[in-house]
């Protein structure tokens, strides 16, 4: 296998709304570059990057995967990422180690909810973006409409560098606005094309579009602006250099035209990647030193080795597979590297390049390139590997907190021990899931980004680790809090033969603002409770508050101050003060007006405008508060805050109400008080559940 230098590499992440054609596009790229013999199709389950059984079955990318193509002696690393909202954390991970994003947009639907999410994520990283307008062969595909939605929703600086030749079914090629050449494709998916003059019918449109491109390139660069004013245009060299630097600077976002399925425009897309997007040598990576100062790291293979781990795959047979980007130096086969995040030495075996699931051994992976290695012992996602003497680490990918929890139950009793080990492996692979045990009900909880995310995780658990589980209905992570302040008293006294037990405390409780969790204040003066017993009082209150008061949910957002108490020289001990603390808490709750809180979600719904009225009505019915409405072309965007408990069935509703044309995005916003009549139900359900658990345990 060849080893590539930084200046000859392009690292691009394919991101965009689900179904825009990212995976199909990766397949066409690999085919046109001669990396694969067979042009794989998503619909036939034969692509390189959707190789996982579940991905093939569902025809959707569920996890980021790597591939690479050589084009014009440059190595293009492709990171194909999921477009379904539940799995967007992998798109973020991909963007973090890419030098540019290919934002793939469906020419029929234009910008959709996840297009905006990935656009923002790329913007947060100040990444250059190349917009790929795909599916131009479909009915109702339109460059103009899609461009308008991109300019409204993403950036005014999205600008075509190509125009499509032919429309819908007769889409057959592209005109390049820089070279002013037409590329017309064979209709047999071979990706073969002929180069020719711009068709006469298009010359006027091409001239206008080229002018617009030149003007935009001139606009973002002062020197070019001057030249533009003097000469009325830019020379070809100025246009090429200006377009490249404006794209690298994320000031301009060029748009190219493709059909990934018909294999049209893909070689020109590859040219655009190589010509307009930066190599790692153009875009140093920023790390942080021990003091928290930024350190700019050039992608220089002669510098000390440093690598950032952006993804981990848990394979029960091959062990862990660690994917890394080499920031500087080179990661070599059979070498030692230090894990600076975990302070441990790692021994590396074969370093590989990944083409989907296929691994190719390499002697080394140099600065700027992306590689993988199996069986590291401690290293996980977000770790920095490198030479011990260098104290730089790299910014972590921020994974979203889970928004939904399901209780899971092994189908066979013997699997209980296996679950925990396997789940921890899956958590390593996907930091946006969480596995825990409910302290009240003792149930095993699997939390993730949505129903599909949970289902896919459960399927992985079965397929890879042979653990079959039942999914119970999702659980809402309610909390409890108090609305009033009060003082309370707890005294534990017991006289049994020899030693007695004695603990006594007085506390004040008061509400705190939402999100403050819990505070404990020791306000004892003059030793009414001896120092050594104060932690016991706190422990008693802590235990009691995590068990809740009304319905068994943890109590949050309040402060407890212990201000008085008494003790007994002989009978006082820690246990007695712990019990006194817990009794005081219970006493306080009888007057502190306890109440139940529920998580509220930020929801954004995208749907054709005809459905807007019905969808708003439905959200109102779900106790939603509509925050705003926007129209973009024929799409309406509704923003609302809706309690999580009302959103559990939303996916199904939206699909059936809009015939599959609506989509939505949801993330956690805050906790809010549950209306009284619903609290009664929650309390009754908790009681019934507790009774059930007790019966079971007998
Ligand atoms: N007509 C047409 N269909 C396309 C084109 N590109 C992709 N498709 C089809 O669109 C569907 C979705 O394509 P994918 O490549 O899986 O889309 P994706 O963006 O990877 O979707 P996720 O993995 O869910 O994010 C498949 O049925 C493809 O065959 C295209 O250019 N034209
Ligand atoms: Mg895909």
XYZ file of C-alpha atoms and ligand atoms in Angstrom:
731
model
C 0.000 0.000 0.000
C 1.164 3.467 -0.845
C 1.867 6.005 1.842
C 0.636 9.557 1.198
C 2.065 12.932 2.202
C -0.108 15.596 3.791
C -0.157 17.867 0.746
C -1.598 15.066 -1.403
C -4.502 14.239 0.934
C -8.076 15.541 1.109
C -10.115 14.531 4.127
C -13.798 15.029 3.441
C -16.852 14.079 5.466
C -20.049 13.360 3.525
C -22.841 14.898 5.554
C -26.465 15.751 4.903
C -30.069 14.805 5.402
C -30.921 11.123 5.221
C -31.608 9.912 1.685
C -29.706 12.724 -0.029
C -27.418 10.060 -1.506
C -24.179 10.254 0.501
C -23.517 6.535 0.508
C -24.448 6.155 -3.145
C -22.150 9.050 -3.929
C -19.252 7.449 -2.048
C -19.844 4.321 -4.110
C -19.797 6.279 -7.397
C -16.599 8.054 -6.331
C -14.874 4.762 -5.558
C -16.076 3.266 -8.811
C -15.051 6.203 -11.000
C -11.647 6.367 -9.344
C -11.158 2.683 -10.112
C -10.947 1.631 -6.465
C -13.706 -0.981 -6.875
C -14.671 -3.111 -9.865
C -18.363 -3.132 -9.275
C -20.499 -0.006 -8.957
C -22.225 -0.845 -5.660
C -25.765 0.294 -4.942
C -27.476 1.161 -1.669
C -30.658 -0.477 -2.929
C -28.820 -3.714 -3.624
C -26.866 -3.654 -0.379
C -23.550 -3.625 -2.225
C -21.893 -0.330 -1.280
C -18.492 -0.150 0.384
C -19.468 2.179 3.205
C -22.826 0.652 4.281
C -21.387 -2.786 5.021
C -22.960 -3.472 8.377
C -25.842 -5.998 8.204
C -28.237 -3.586 9.820
C -27.283 -0.805 7.407
C -27.868 -3.103 4.462
C -31.226 -4.222 5.821
C -32.425 -0.710 6.611
C -30.773 0.967 3.582
C -29.464 3.715 5.829
C -26.039 4.548 7.178
C -26.037 4.014 10.940
C -22.385 4.619 11.755
C -19.565 6.609 10.165
C -17.252 4.608 7.946
C -14.110 5.245 5.956
C -13.112 4.795 2.345
C -10.499 6.339 0.094
C -9.985 7.040 -3.583
C -6.925 8.085 -5.504
C -7.630 10.866 -7.983
C -5.029 12.907 -9.859
C -2.355 11.448 -7.591
C -4.173 12.775 -4.531
C -5.682 10.563 -1.849
C -9.265 11.490 -1.080
C -10.375 10.123 2.289
C -14.136 9.807 2.468
C -15.988 9.661 5.758
C -19.534 8.538 5.005
C -21.817 9.567 7.860
C -25.443 8.933 8.849
C -28.095 11.513 7.970
C -30.792 10.213 10.304
C -31.174 12.538 13.285
C -30.693 9.776 15.875
C -27.188 9.110 14.567
C -25.943 12.623 13.879
C -23.249 12.375 16.537
C -21.269 10.278 14.067
C -21.568 13.044 11.481
C -20.122 15.403 14.070
C -17.287 12.985 14.787
C -16.541 12.751 11.069
C -16.527 16.524 10.683
C -14.105 16.903 13.561
C -11.338 15.041 11.719
C -12.166 16.215 8.195
C -10.669 19.255 6.507
C -13.872 19.916 4.613
C -17.479 18.805 4.407
C -19.291 17.577 1.327
C -22.790 18.738 2.156
C -24.994 16.495 0.052
C -28.399 17.966 -0.773
C -31.334 16.335 -2.535
C -32.164 18.462 -5.598
C -35.842 17.620 -5.154
C -36.320 18.429 -1.470
C -33.607 21.065 -1.060
C -32.510 21.876 2.477
C -34.036 19.605 5.116
C -33.819 19.603 8.884
C -30.564 17.621 9.148
C -28.977 19.636 6.326
C -29.203 22.623 8.625
C -27.862 20.679 11.597
C -24.765 19.480 9.750
C -24.272 22.898 8.184
C -24.189 24.423 11.671
C -21.878 21.706 12.970
C -19.469 22.325 10.078
C -19.751 26.053 10.725
C -18.844 25.594 14.395
C -15.599 24.008 13.202
C -15.166 26.701 10.542
C -14.886 23.955 7.941
C -14.808 24.624 4.207
C -17.938 23.182 2.591
C -18.598 21.929 -0.917
C -22.304 21.565 -1.640
C -23.164 18.538 -3.764
C -26.570 18.930 -5.346
C -27.476 15.300 -5.946
C -30.394 13.365 -7.404
C -30.658 15.830 -10.276
C -32.043 13.012 -12.435
C -35.238 12.846 -10.410
C -38.600 14.291 -11.233
C -39.063 17.810 -9.833
C -35.334 18.259 -9.262
C -34.413 21.919 -9.491
C -31.121 23.744 -9.117
C -32.893 27.080 -8.682
C -35.243 25.954 -5.942
C -32.579 24.017 -4.064
C -30.160 26.935 -4.335
C -32.759 29.293 -2.966
C -33.360 27.083 0.055
C -29.607 26.758 0.621
C -29.160 30.515 0.496
C -32.021 31.106 2.887
C -31.210 28.372 5.364
C -27.443 27.907 5.171
C -25.531 30.770 3.606
C -25.862 33.435 0.963
C -22.383 32.441 -0.152
C -23.441 29.122 -1.692
C -22.564 29.548 -5.355
C -22.736 27.127 -8.296
C -19.430 26.356 -10.009
C -21.291 24.088 -12.423
C -24.618 24.087 -14.207
C -26.533 20.897 -15.004
C -27.044 19.859 -18.624
C -30.582 18.614 -19.106
C -33.282 18.247 -16.497
C -34.841 15.417 -14.529
C -34.667 12.180 -16.546
C -32.609 13.850 -19.241
C -29.990 15.215 -16.839
C -26.836 14.083 -18.595
C -23.865 16.145 -17.560
C -22.459 19.396 -16.239
C -20.907 22.589 -17.539
C -17.947 23.735 -15.488
C -18.168 27.496 -15.000
C -14.439 27.888 -14.425
C -13.171 25.952 -17.469
C -16.316 26.724 -19.522
C -16.383 23.142 -20.757
C -19.299 20.731 -21.027
C -18.999 17.150 -19.763
C -21.625 14.830 -21.197
C -22.077 11.367 -19.727
C -22.937 7.992 -21.142
C -26.297 6.767 -19.924
C -25.020 3.376 -18.750
C -23.828 4.319 -15.214
C -20.230 3.837 -16.360
C -19.217 7.358 -15.360
C -17.645 7.766 -18.816
C -18.027 11.178 -20.365
C -16.962 13.319 -23.303
C -15.620 16.822 -22.958
C -16.949 19.474 -25.347
C -18.067 23.034 -25.880
C -20.946 24.527 -23.929
C -24.207 23.664 -25.735
C -25.511 26.681 -27.656
C -28.753 26.635 -25.693
C -26.819 27.173 -22.470
C -24.264 29.843 -23.360
C -26.288 32.751 -22.024
C -27.044 30.980 -18.732
C -23.425 29.904 -18.389
C -22.182 33.449 -18.943
C -24.537 34.849 -16.335
C -23.670 32.176 -13.793
C -19.968 32.638 -14.427
C -20.270 36.395 -13.883
C -22.049 35.760 -10.606
C -19.268 33.404 -9.556
C -16.557 35.895 -10.471
C -18.322 38.667 -8.630
C -18.665 36.604 -5.497
C -15.011 35.551 -5.580
C -13.986 39.194 -6.013
C -16.284 40.321 -3.248
C -14.561 38.349 -0.493
C -11.013 39.459 -1.316
C -9.983 43.106 -1.282
C -7.195 42.766 -3.849
C -9.410 40.877 -6.253
C -12.129 43.426 -5.684
C -9.801 46.196 -6.872
C -8.813 44.210 -9.928
C -12.420 43.435 -10.651
C -13.306 47.116 -10.593
C -10.404 48.023 -12.834
C -10.855 45.292 -15.444
C -14.548 44.533 -15.061
C -13.733 40.843 -14.608
C -11.045 38.466 -13.289
C -8.519 36.482 -15.293
C -8.837 32.694 -15.231
C -5.803 32.452 -12.925
C -7.274 34.991 -10.527
C -10.589 33.168 -10.528
C -8.960 29.804 -9.825
C -6.712 31.112 -7.054
C -9.447 33.295 -5.575
C -12.045 30.534 -5.586
C -9.682 28.129 -3.899
C -8.645 30.498 -1.133
C -12.206 31.734 -0.527
C -13.409 28.133 -0.288
C -10.617 27.160 2.087
C -11.419 30.222 4.171
C -15.086 29.130 4.350
C -16.119 32.421 2.782
C -17.610 30.825 -0.326
C -19.350 27.473 -0.612
C -19.142 26.143 -4.171
C -21.971 23.974 -5.439
C -21.562 21.081 -7.880
C -24.192 18.939 -9.620
C -24.468 15.142 -9.615
C -26.554 12.077 -9.916
C -24.898 9.481 -7.744
C -27.202 6.723 -8.954
C -26.806 7.452 -12.670
C -23.105 8.155 -12.077
C -23.163 11.621 -13.635
C -20.891 14.496 -12.610
C -18.864 12.422 -10.178
C -15.417 12.763 -11.837
C -15.971 16.539 -11.864
C -16.912 16.366 -8.182
C -13.588 14.642 -7.570
C -11.836 17.396 -9.516
C -13.623 19.964 -7.359
C -12.528 18.174 -4.172
C -8.920 18.123 -5.308
C -8.933 21.645 -6.774
C -10.937 23.666 -4.290
C -10.668 21.941 -0.934
C -7.685 22.130 1.422
C -5.189 19.402 2.148
C -4.121 18.865 5.778
C -1.010 20.859 4.890
C -3.248 23.872 4.237
C -5.146 23.494 7.470
C -3.133 22.989 10.650
C -4.925 21.241 13.487
C -5.318 23.020 16.815
C -4.562 21.258 20.085
C -4.352 22.402 23.684
C -1.331 22.255 25.987
C -1.297 21.562 29.729
C -1.936 25.209 30.570
C -4.940 25.301 28.272
C -3.244 27.364 25.557
C -3.956 26.631 21.913
C -1.138 24.919 20.058
C -1.157 24.957 16.287
C 0.095 21.626 14.917
C 1.311 21.535 11.326
C 0.681 18.301 9.446
C 4.392 17.692 9.243
C 5.638 14.116 9.216
C 9.006 15.199 10.631
C 7.427 16.580 13.789
C 6.773 14.316 16.810
C 3.922 11.871 16.331
C 0.475 12.861 17.551
C -2.854 11.314 16.639
C -6.466 11.934 17.616
C -8.911 9.041 18.054
C -12.290 9.924 16.573
C -14.025 6.582 16.478
C -13.951 3.145 18.068
C -15.669 0.017 16.810
C -16.399 -2.852 19.192
C -15.885 -6.114 17.376
C -16.299 -9.231 19.510
C -13.778 -11.152 17.356
C -11.261 -8.635 16.065
C -11.384 -6.701 19.340
C -11.537 -2.951 19.408
C -10.797 -1.094 16.201
C -9.499 2.404 16.792
C -9.746 5.003 14.030
C -7.409 7.976 14.242
C -6.287 11.000 12.333
C -2.548 11.548 12.385
C -2.034 15.180 13.320
C 1.751 15.241 12.976
C 4.590 12.749 12.602
C 3.608 9.230 11.507
C 1.852 6.315 13.192
C 3.869 3.192 12.436
C 3.078 -0.506 12.444
C 4.637 -2.340 15.423
C 5.387 0.797 17.395
C 4.664 2.151 20.849
C 2.630 5.271 21.466
C 1.600 6.945 24.660
C -2.061 7.607 25.389
C -1.918 11.085 26.880
C -5.553 11.186 27.847
C -5.310 8.020 29.957
C -1.632 8.037 30.845
C -0.889 4.617 29.519
C 1.459 3.020 27.047
C -0.067 1.400 23.980
C 1.571 -1.184 21.772
C 0.415 -0.938 18.161
C 0.230 -3.954 15.884
C -0.670 -3.602 12.210
C -1.680 -0.124 11.185
C -4.282 -0.244 8.412
C -6.209 1.870 5.925
C -9.922 1.113 5.772
C -11.928 0.701 2.596
C -15.287 0.129 4.226
C -14.757 -3.048 6.214
C -11.672 -4.083 4.247
C -8.357 -3.448 5.935
C -5.128 -2.880 4.031
C -1.909 -3.141 6.010
C 0.482 -0.216 5.755
C 3.921 0.398 7.180
C 2.835 3.791 8.440
C 0.145 6.442 8.234
C 1.622 9.878 7.881
C 0.582 13.288 9.150
C -2.789 14.377 7.782
C -3.969 10.877 6.867
C -6.633 8.773 8.579
C -5.931 5.177 9.606
C -6.929 2.486 12.051
C -5.406 -0.072 14.372
C -6.900 -3.046 16.215
C -6.643 -4.263 19.806
C -5.384 -1.244 21.717
C -5.886 -1.949 25.379
C -7.047 1.330 26.942
C -7.579 3.781 24.110
C -11.067 5.127 23.472
C -12.712 7.785 21.309
C -11.484 11.344 21.975
C -8.086 10.184 23.256
C -4.804 11.618 22.058
C -1.974 9.253 21.195
C 1.552 10.457 20.759
C 4.991 10.944 22.141
C 4.950 11.155 25.864
C 7.147 14.245 26.082
C 4.621 16.367 24.186
C 1.783 17.421 26.429
C -0.686 18.476 23.728
C -4.149 16.929 23.540
C -6.904 17.569 21.003
C -10.404 18.928 21.543
C -12.970 16.245 22.228
C -15.960 15.560 20.037
C -18.980 16.646 22.042
C -21.528 13.844 22.011
C -25.169 14.627 22.719
C -26.745 13.551 25.996
C -29.328 10.780 25.620
C -32.897 11.988 25.217
C -34.819 8.761 25.798
C -34.519 5.739 28.101
C -35.929 2.258 27.701
C -35.845 -0.499 30.255
C -34.289 -3.668 28.859
C -34.588 -7.203 30.147
C -32.551 -10.200 29.033
C -34.656 -12.907 27.410
C -32.708 -15.631 29.133
C -31.711 -15.318 32.759
C -28.158 -16.461 32.155
C -27.485 -13.389 30.029
C -27.660 -10.908 32.876
C -23.922 -10.952 33.485
C -23.141 -10.767 29.790
C -25.289 -7.691 29.212
C -23.208 -5.346 31.251
C -19.886 -6.277 29.632
C -21.340 -6.100 26.134
C -23.172 -2.849 26.790
C -19.976 -1.226 27.999
C -18.285 -2.221 24.759
C -21.141 -0.671 22.805
C -20.926 2.492 24.908
C -17.269 2.754 23.937
C -18.280 2.550 20.316
C -21.169 4.984 20.620
C -20.757 7.611 23.343
C -24.260 8.927 22.673
C -25.817 5.912 24.420
C -25.825 5.263 28.149
C -26.340 2.069 30.042
C -27.353 2.209 33.708
C -29.472 0.660 36.382
C -32.494 2.488 37.734
C -31.778 3.006 41.433
C -35.480 2.719 42.303
C -36.808 -0.110 40.204
C -33.425 -1.866 39.704
C -34.303 -2.156 36.032
C -31.572 -1.995 33.395
C -31.883 1.198 31.389
C -30.648 1.839 27.872
C -30.692 5.520 26.953
C -30.120 6.985 23.522
C -31.130 9.570 20.953
C -34.468 8.061 19.951
C -36.424 4.900 19.372
C -34.518 3.913 16.241
C -31.198 4.461 17.992
C -32.267 2.162 20.828
C -33.552 -0.491 18.422
C -30.342 -0.444 16.425
C -28.288 -0.728 19.621
C -30.362 -3.680 20.812
C -29.909 -5.354 17.409
C -26.131 -4.883 17.693
C -26.199 -6.377 21.162
C -27.853 -9.475 19.783
C -25.857 -9.858 16.603
C -22.402 -9.126 17.931
C -22.614 -10.361 21.475
C -25.416 -12.910 21.279
C -27.448 -11.175 23.984
C -31.156 -11.025 23.266
C -33.221 -8.521 25.246
C -36.818 -7.364 25.488
C -37.458 -3.641 25.227
C -39.993 -2.252 27.642
C -41.827 1.021 26.975
C -39.624 4.094 27.319
C -39.258 5.714 30.690
C -39.437 9.408 31.272
C -36.679 10.655 33.587
C -38.957 12.668 35.860
C -37.457 14.610 38.734
C -38.905 15.985 41.919
C -38.314 19.346 43.524
C -39.844 21.661 46.147
C -41.686 24.918 45.755
C -41.534 26.154 49.349
C -39.017 26.698 52.149
C -39.391 25.231 55.589
C -37.566 24.085 58.676
C -37.645 20.492 59.803
C -36.448 18.208 62.524
C -35.217 14.633 62.520
C -34.395 12.633 65.597
C -33.380 9.015 65.774
C -33.328 7.473 69.212
C -33.258 3.833 70.192
C -32.536 2.220 73.519
C -31.762 -1.461 73.234
C -29.925 -3.069 76.113
C -26.284 -1.881 76.204
C -25.461 0.806 73.635
C -28.265 3.000 72.400
C -28.493 5.029 69.211
C -28.922 8.769 69.155
C -28.865 11.320 66.340
C -30.697 14.611 66.114
C -30.636 17.419 63.533
C -32.538 20.476 62.443
C -32.502 21.561 58.822
C -33.731 24.334 56.600
C -34.753 23.484 53.029
C -35.286 26.004 50.247
C -35.822 25.830 46.484
C -32.983 26.714 44.091
C -33.201 27.766 40.444
C -33.781 25.061 37.817
C -30.625 23.149 36.967
C -28.833 23.791 40.286
C -29.259 20.184 41.442
C -28.515 19.955 45.166
C -26.563 21.927 47.733
C -25.727 20.999 51.290
C -24.666 23.717 53.736
C -23.160 23.093 57.142
C -24.244 25.943 59.423
C -23.505 24.354 62.780
C -21.797 26.588 65.318
C -20.821 25.678 68.831
C -20.773 21.931 68.285
C -24.458 21.083 68.714
C -23.583 18.290 66.267
C -19.943 17.147 66.498
C -17.930 17.753 63.308
C -17.414 14.088 62.508
C -21.157 13.414 62.276
C -22.032 16.170 59.789
C -21.082 14.061 56.730
C -23.422 11.376 58.073
C -26.309 13.863 58.189
C -25.510 14.848 54.617
C -25.346 11.205 53.542
C -28.758 10.537 55.077
C -30.274 13.455 53.197
C -28.504 12.522 49.954
C -29.824 8.964 50.126
C -33.315 10.152 50.865
C -33.382 12.741 48.103
C -32.233 10.292 45.418
C -35.110 8.038 46.453
C -37.491 10.990 46.014
C -40.619 11.697 47.976
C -43.694 11.753 45.757
C -43.059 9.138 43.093
C -39.555 7.864 43.673
C -37.755 10.252 41.324
C -34.569 12.017 42.418
C -35.212 15.364 44.065
C -33.248 18.286 42.630
C -32.871 22.061 42.662
C -32.945 22.687 46.397
C -30.631 23.498 49.266
C -30.468 21.906 52.679
C -28.820 23.759 55.536
C -28.215 21.918 58.766
C -28.250 24.546 61.528
C -28.809 22.792 64.834
C -29.042 19.446 66.559
C -27.966 17.536 69.630
C -25.941 14.458 70.474
C -25.267 11.917 73.141
C -21.734 11.241 74.413
C -22.084 7.486 74.281
C -25.008 6.647 72.017
C -24.317 8.939 69.069
C -22.757 7.350 65.994
C -22.735 7.823 62.225
C -25.656 5.570 61.516
C -27.847 7.445 63.976
C -27.068 10.795 62.354
C -27.640 9.362 58.899
C -31.079 8.226 59.983
C -31.741 11.582 61.636
C -30.845 13.330 58.334
C -33.215 11.135 56.397
C -36.008 11.672 58.946
C -35.502 15.440 58.801
C -35.736 15.313 55.002
C -39.020 13.431 55.173
C -40.370 15.834 57.760
C -39.400 18.794 55.541
C -41.193 17.326 52.556
C -44.525 17.398 54.326
C -44.375 21.220 54.271
C -42.032 22.143 51.419
C -44.666 21.657 48.706
C -42.908 18.934 46.695
C -43.758 18.679 43.010
C -42.773 16.678 39.912
C -40.679 17.960 37.003
C -40.608 16.593 33.482
C -38.078 17.007 30.662
C -39.163 19.355 27.893
C -37.729 19.048 24.405
C -36.898 21.579 21.712
C -38.626 20.291 18.611
C -38.248 21.453 15.017
C -40.654 20.039 12.479
C -40.151 20.383 8.724
C -43.039 19.577 6.445
C -44.743 20.684 3.254
C -46.779 23.801 4.099
C -50.138 22.113 3.416
C -49.683 20.150 6.612
C -48.686 23.090 8.820
C -52.127 23.694 10.345
C -52.693 20.064 11.303
C -49.191 19.667 12.681
C -49.514 22.764 14.865
C -52.848 21.533 16.184
C -51.289 18.195 16.986
C -48.349 19.818 18.804
C -50.783 21.899 20.859
C -52.583 18.696 21.777
C -49.260 17.354 23.006
C -49.007 20.264 25.442
C -46.530 21.914 23.064
C -45.721 25.592 23.174
C -45.228 26.854 19.627
C -42.208 29.142 19.540
C -42.250 30.160 15.905
C -43.076 29.300 12.353
C -41.110 29.880 9.220
C -41.697 29.098 5.598
C -38.975 28.304 3.155
C -40.233 27.750 -0.341
C -42.974 25.174 0.036
C -41.672 23.914 3.364
C -42.913 25.071 6.737
C -40.713 24.868 9.795
C -42.410 24.779 13.158
C -40.417 25.303 16.337
C -41.949 24.244 19.595
C -41.213 23.105 23.120
C -42.985 19.897 23.988
C -42.808 17.640 27.055
C -40.810 14.481 26.315
C -43.632 12.240 27.499
C -45.812 13.580 24.683
C -43.175 13.015 21.998
C -42.700 9.261 22.363
C -45.079 8.470 19.541
C -44.302 11.481 17.391
C -42.221 9.738 14.758
C -45.074 7.456 13.743
C -47.588 10.287 13.848
C -45.517 12.600 11.645
C -44.871 9.884 9.095
C -48.528 8.942 8.779
C -49.825 12.538 8.914
C -47.518 13.735 6.115
C -47.204 10.561 4.069
C -43.535 10.381 5.003
C -42.746 13.903 3.797
C -42.219 15.491 7.190
C -39.141 15.239 9.337
C -38.221 16.530 12.748
C -35.351 17.096 15.090
C -35.579 16.979 18.841
C -33.197 17.719 21.665
C -33.431 18.157 25.393
C -34.196 21.704 26.544
C -35.056 21.932 30.242
C -37.171 20.585 33.103
C -40.588 22.033 33.848
C -43.325 21.347 36.369
C -45.874 18.681 35.440
C -49.517 19.885 35.574
C -51.242 18.708 38.751
C -53.711 16.268 37.184
C -50.870 14.445 35.445
C -48.823 14.341 38.639
C -51.548 12.300 40.264
C -51.219 9.723 37.481
C -47.433 9.594 37.740
C -47.635 9.088 41.502
C -50.215 6.318 41.103
C -48.119 4.594 38.422
C -45.022 4.754 40.614
C -46.924 3.225 43.516
C -48.251 0.427 41.352
C -44.776 -0.253 40.018
C -43.245 -0.342 43.463
C -45.930 -2.729 44.629
C -45.125 -4.894 41.588
C -41.428 -4.926 42.386
C -42.071 -5.842 45.980
C -44.377 -8.690 45.005
C -41.788 -9.968 42.548
C -39.069 -9.947 45.178
C -41.072 -12.022 47.650
N -32.608 8.839 -8.604
C -31.579 8.942 -7.774
N -31.563 8.235 -6.666
C -30.505 8.364 -5.847
C -29.414 9.196 -6.126
N -28.526 9.118 -5.134
C -29.030 8.251 -4.252
N -30.221 7.792 -4.677
C -31.100 6.845 -3.997
O -31.548 7.463 -2.823
C -31.632 6.519 -1.756
C -30.784 6.976 -0.606
O -29.425 6.982 -0.977
P -28.272 6.831 0.093
O -26.970 6.960 -0.625
O -28.463 5.650 0.932
O -28.573 8.132 0.962
P -27.755 8.603 2.279
O -27.615 10.072 2.153
O -26.524 7.816 2.419
O -28.802 8.259 3.421
P -28.474 7.945 4.989
O -27.402 6.935 5.004
O -29.748 7.510 5.575
O -28.036 9.263 5.568
C -31.202 5.200 -2.360
O -32.341 4.501 -2.749
C -30.393 5.594 -3.564
O -30.428 4.636 -4.582
C -29.469 9.936 -7.345
O -28.579 10.721 -7.677
N -30.568 9.764 -8.124
Mg -25.777 6.673 3.848
